[in-house]
Tab-separated table of N, CA and C in Angstrom:
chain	number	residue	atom	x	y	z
F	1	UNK	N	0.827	-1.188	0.000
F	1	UNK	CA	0.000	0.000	0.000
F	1	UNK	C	0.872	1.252	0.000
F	2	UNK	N	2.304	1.257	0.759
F	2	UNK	CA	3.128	2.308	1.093
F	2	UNK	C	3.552	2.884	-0.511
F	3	UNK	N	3.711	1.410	-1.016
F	3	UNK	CA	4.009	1.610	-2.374
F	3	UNK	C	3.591	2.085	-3.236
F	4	UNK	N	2.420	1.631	-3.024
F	4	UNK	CA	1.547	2.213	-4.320
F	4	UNK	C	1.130	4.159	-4.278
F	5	UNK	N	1.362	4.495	-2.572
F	5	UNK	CA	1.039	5.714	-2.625
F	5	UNK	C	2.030	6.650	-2.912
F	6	UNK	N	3.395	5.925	-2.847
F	6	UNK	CA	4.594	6.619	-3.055
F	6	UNK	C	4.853	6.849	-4.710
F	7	UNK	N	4.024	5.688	-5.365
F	7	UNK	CA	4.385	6.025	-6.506
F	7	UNK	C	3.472	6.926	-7.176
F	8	UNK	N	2.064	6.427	-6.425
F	8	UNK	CA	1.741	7.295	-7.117
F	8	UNK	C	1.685	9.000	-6.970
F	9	UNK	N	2.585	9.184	-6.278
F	9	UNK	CA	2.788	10.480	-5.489
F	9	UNK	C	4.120	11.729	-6.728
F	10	UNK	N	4.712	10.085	-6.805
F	10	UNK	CA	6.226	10.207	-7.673
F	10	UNK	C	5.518	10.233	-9.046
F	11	UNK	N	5.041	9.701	-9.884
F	11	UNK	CA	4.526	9.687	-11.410
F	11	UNK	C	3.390	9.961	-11.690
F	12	UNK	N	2.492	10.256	-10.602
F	12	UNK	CA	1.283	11.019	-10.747
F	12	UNK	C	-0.111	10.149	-11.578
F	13	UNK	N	-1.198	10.286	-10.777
F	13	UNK	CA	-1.809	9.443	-11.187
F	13	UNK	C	-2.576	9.233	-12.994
F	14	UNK	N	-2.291	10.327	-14.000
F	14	UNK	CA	-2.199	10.498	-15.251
F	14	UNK	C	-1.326	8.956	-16.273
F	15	UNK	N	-0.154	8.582	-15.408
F	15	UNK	CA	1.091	8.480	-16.115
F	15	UNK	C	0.853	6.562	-15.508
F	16	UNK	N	0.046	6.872	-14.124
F	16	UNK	CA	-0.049	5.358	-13.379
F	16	UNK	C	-0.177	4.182	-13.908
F	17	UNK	N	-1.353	4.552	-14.875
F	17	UNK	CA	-2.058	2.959	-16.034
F	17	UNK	C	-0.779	2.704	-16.168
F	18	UNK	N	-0.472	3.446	-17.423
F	18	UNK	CA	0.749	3.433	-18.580
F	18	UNK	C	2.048	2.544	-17.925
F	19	UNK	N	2.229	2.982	-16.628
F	19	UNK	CA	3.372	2.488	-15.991
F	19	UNK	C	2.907	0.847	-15.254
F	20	UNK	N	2.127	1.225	-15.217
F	20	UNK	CA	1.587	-0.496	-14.268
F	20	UNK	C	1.328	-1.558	-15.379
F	21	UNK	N	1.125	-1.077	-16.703
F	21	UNK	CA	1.005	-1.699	-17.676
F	21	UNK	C	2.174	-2.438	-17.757
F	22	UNK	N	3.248	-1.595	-18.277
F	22	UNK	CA	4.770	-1.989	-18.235
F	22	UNK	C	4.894	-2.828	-17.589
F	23	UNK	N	4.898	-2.839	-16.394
F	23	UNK	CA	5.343	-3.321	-14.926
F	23	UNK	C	4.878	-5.100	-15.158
F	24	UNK	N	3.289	-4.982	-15.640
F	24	UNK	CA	2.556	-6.214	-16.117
F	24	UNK	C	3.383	-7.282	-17.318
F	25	UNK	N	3.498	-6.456	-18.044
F	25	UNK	CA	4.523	-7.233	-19.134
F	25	UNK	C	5.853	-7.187	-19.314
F	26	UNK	N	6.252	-6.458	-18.008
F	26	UNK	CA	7.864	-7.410	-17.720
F	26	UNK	C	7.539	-8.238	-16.852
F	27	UNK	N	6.568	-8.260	-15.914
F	27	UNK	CA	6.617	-9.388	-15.087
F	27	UNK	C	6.123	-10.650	-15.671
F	28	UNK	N	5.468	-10.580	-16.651
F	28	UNK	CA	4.791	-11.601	-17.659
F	28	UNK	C	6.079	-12.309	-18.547
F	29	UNK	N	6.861	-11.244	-19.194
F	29	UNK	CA	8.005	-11.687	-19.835
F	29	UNK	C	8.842	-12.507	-18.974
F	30	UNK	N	9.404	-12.375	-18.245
F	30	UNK	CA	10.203	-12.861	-17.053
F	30	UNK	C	9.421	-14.084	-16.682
F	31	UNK	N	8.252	-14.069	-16.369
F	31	UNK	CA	8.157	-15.799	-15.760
F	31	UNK	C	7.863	-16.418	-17.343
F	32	UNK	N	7.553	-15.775	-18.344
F	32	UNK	CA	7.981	-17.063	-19.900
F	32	UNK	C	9.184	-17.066	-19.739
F	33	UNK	N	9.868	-16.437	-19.829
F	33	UNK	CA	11.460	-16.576	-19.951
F	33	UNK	C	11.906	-17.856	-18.785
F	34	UNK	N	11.411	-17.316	-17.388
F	34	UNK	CA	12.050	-18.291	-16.538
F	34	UNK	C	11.402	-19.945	-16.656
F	35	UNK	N	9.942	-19.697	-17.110
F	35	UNK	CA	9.534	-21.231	-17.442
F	35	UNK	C	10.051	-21.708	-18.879
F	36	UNK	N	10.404	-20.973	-20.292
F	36	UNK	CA	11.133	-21.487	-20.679
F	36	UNK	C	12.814	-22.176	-20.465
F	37	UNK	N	13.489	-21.292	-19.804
F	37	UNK	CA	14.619	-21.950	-18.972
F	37	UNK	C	14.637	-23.285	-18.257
F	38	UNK	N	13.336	-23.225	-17.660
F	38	UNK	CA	13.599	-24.287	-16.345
F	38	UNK	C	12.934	-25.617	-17.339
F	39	UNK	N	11.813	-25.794	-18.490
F	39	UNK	CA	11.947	-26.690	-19.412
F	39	UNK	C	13.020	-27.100	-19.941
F	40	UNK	N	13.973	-25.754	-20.248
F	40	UNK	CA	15.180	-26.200	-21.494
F	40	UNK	C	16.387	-27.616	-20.642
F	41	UNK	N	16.121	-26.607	-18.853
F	41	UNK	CA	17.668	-27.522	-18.278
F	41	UNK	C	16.747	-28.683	-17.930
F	42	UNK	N	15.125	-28.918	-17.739
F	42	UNK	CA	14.665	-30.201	-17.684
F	42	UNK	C	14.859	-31.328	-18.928
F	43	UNK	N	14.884	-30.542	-19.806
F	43	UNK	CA	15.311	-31.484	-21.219
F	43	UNK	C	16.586	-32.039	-20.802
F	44	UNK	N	17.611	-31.427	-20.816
F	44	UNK	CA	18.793	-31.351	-20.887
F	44	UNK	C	19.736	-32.244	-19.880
F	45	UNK	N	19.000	-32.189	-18.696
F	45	UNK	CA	19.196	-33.219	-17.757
F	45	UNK	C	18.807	-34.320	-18.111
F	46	UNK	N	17.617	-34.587	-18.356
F	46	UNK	CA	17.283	-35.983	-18.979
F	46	UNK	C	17.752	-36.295	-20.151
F	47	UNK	N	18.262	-36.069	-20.902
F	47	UNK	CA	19.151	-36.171	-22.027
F	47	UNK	C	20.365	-36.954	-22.214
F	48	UNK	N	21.428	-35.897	-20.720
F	48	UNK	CA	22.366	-36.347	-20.047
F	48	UNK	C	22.232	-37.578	-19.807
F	49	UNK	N	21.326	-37.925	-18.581
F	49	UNK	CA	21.156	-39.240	-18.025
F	49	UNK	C	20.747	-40.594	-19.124
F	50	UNK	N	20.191	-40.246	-20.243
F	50	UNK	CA	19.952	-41.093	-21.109
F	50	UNK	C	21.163	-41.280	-22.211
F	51	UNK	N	21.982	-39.948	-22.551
F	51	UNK	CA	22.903	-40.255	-23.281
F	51	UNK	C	24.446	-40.960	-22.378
F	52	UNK	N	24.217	-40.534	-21.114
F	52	UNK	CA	25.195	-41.258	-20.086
F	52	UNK	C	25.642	-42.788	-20.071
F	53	UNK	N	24.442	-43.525	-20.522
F	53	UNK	CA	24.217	-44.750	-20.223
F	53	UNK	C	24.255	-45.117	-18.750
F	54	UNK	N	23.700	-44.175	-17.821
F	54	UNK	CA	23.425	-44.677	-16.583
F	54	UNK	C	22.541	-46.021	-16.112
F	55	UNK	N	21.319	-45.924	-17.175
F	55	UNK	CA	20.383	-47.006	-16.938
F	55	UNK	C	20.958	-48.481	-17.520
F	56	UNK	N	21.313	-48.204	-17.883
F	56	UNK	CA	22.634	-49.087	-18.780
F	56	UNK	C	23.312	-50.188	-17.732
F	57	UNK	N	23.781	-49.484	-17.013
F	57	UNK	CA	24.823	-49.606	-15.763
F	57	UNK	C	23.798	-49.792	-14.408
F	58	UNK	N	22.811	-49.414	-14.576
F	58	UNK	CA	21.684	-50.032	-13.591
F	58	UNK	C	21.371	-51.383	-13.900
F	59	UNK	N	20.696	-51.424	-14.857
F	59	UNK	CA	19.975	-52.615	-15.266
F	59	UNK	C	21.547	-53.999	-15.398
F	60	UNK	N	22.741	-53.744	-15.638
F	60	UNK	CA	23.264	-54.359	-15.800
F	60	UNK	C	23.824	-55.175	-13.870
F	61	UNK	N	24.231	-54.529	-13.176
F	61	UNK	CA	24.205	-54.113	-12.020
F	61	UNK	C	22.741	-55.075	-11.221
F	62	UNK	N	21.607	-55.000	-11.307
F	62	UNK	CA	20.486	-55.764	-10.711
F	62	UNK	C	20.463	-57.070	-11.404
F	63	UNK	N	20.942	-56.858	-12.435
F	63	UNK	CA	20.844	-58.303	-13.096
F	63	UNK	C	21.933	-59.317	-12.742
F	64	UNK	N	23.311	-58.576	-12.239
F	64	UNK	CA	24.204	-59.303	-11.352
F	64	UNK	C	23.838	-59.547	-10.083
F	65	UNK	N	23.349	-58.586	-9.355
F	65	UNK	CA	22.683	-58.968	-8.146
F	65	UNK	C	21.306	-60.048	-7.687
F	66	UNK	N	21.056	-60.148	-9.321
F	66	UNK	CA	20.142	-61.512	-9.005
F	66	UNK	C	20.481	-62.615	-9.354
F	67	UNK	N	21.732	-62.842	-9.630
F	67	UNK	CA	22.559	-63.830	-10.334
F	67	UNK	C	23.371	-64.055	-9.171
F	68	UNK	N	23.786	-63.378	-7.893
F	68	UNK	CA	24.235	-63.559	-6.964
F	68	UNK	C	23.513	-64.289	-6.269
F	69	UNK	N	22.462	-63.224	-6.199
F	69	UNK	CA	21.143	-64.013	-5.365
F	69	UNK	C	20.602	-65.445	-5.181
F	70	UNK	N	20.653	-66.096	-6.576
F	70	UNK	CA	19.978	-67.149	-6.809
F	70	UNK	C	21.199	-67.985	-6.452
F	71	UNK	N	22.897	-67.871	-6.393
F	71	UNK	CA	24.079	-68.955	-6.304
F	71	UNK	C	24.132	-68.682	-4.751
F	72	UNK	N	23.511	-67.958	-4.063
F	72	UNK	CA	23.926	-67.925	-2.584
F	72	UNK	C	23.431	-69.371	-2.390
F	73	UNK	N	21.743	-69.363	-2.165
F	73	UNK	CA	21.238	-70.510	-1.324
F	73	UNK	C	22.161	-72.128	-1.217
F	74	UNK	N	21.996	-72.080	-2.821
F	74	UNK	CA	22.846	-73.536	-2.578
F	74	UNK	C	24.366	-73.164	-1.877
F	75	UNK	N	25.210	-72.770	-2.345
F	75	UNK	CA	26.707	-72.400	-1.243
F	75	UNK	C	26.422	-72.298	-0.013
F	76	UNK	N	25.353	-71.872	0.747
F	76	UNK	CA	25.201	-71.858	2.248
F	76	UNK	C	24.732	-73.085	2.543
């Protein structure tokens, strides 16, 4: 409220729309911008992890561990 009376004290209420307008479509620009960003590094991460061959190295990994699994019983 402090705000709004200060400004409009400072740019006068003629000039107010015009300026709050602005105000509207940078703040509009800025969260496309920031939700395009935060899509781009969500791509990009998953990308990573798929061009990594992490799952690769998972799946290979559980499939030894059930190959362990099954030679325990008889050895004990």
């Amino acid at each position: 409220m402090v705000i709004l009376v200060i400004t409009l004290v400072l740019v006068g209420p003629d000039k107010l729309p015009d300026y709050a307008r602005k105000a509207g479509r940078f703040i509009h620009s800025m969260r496309v911008r920031g939700q395009a960003l935060s899509e781009q590094s969500n791509i990009d991460v998953h990308g990573l992890v798929r061009d990594s061959g992490i799952n690769d190295i998972r799946k290979g990994l559980d499939d030894a561990t059930q190959d362990v699994n099954r030679l325990l019983p008889p050895i004990r």
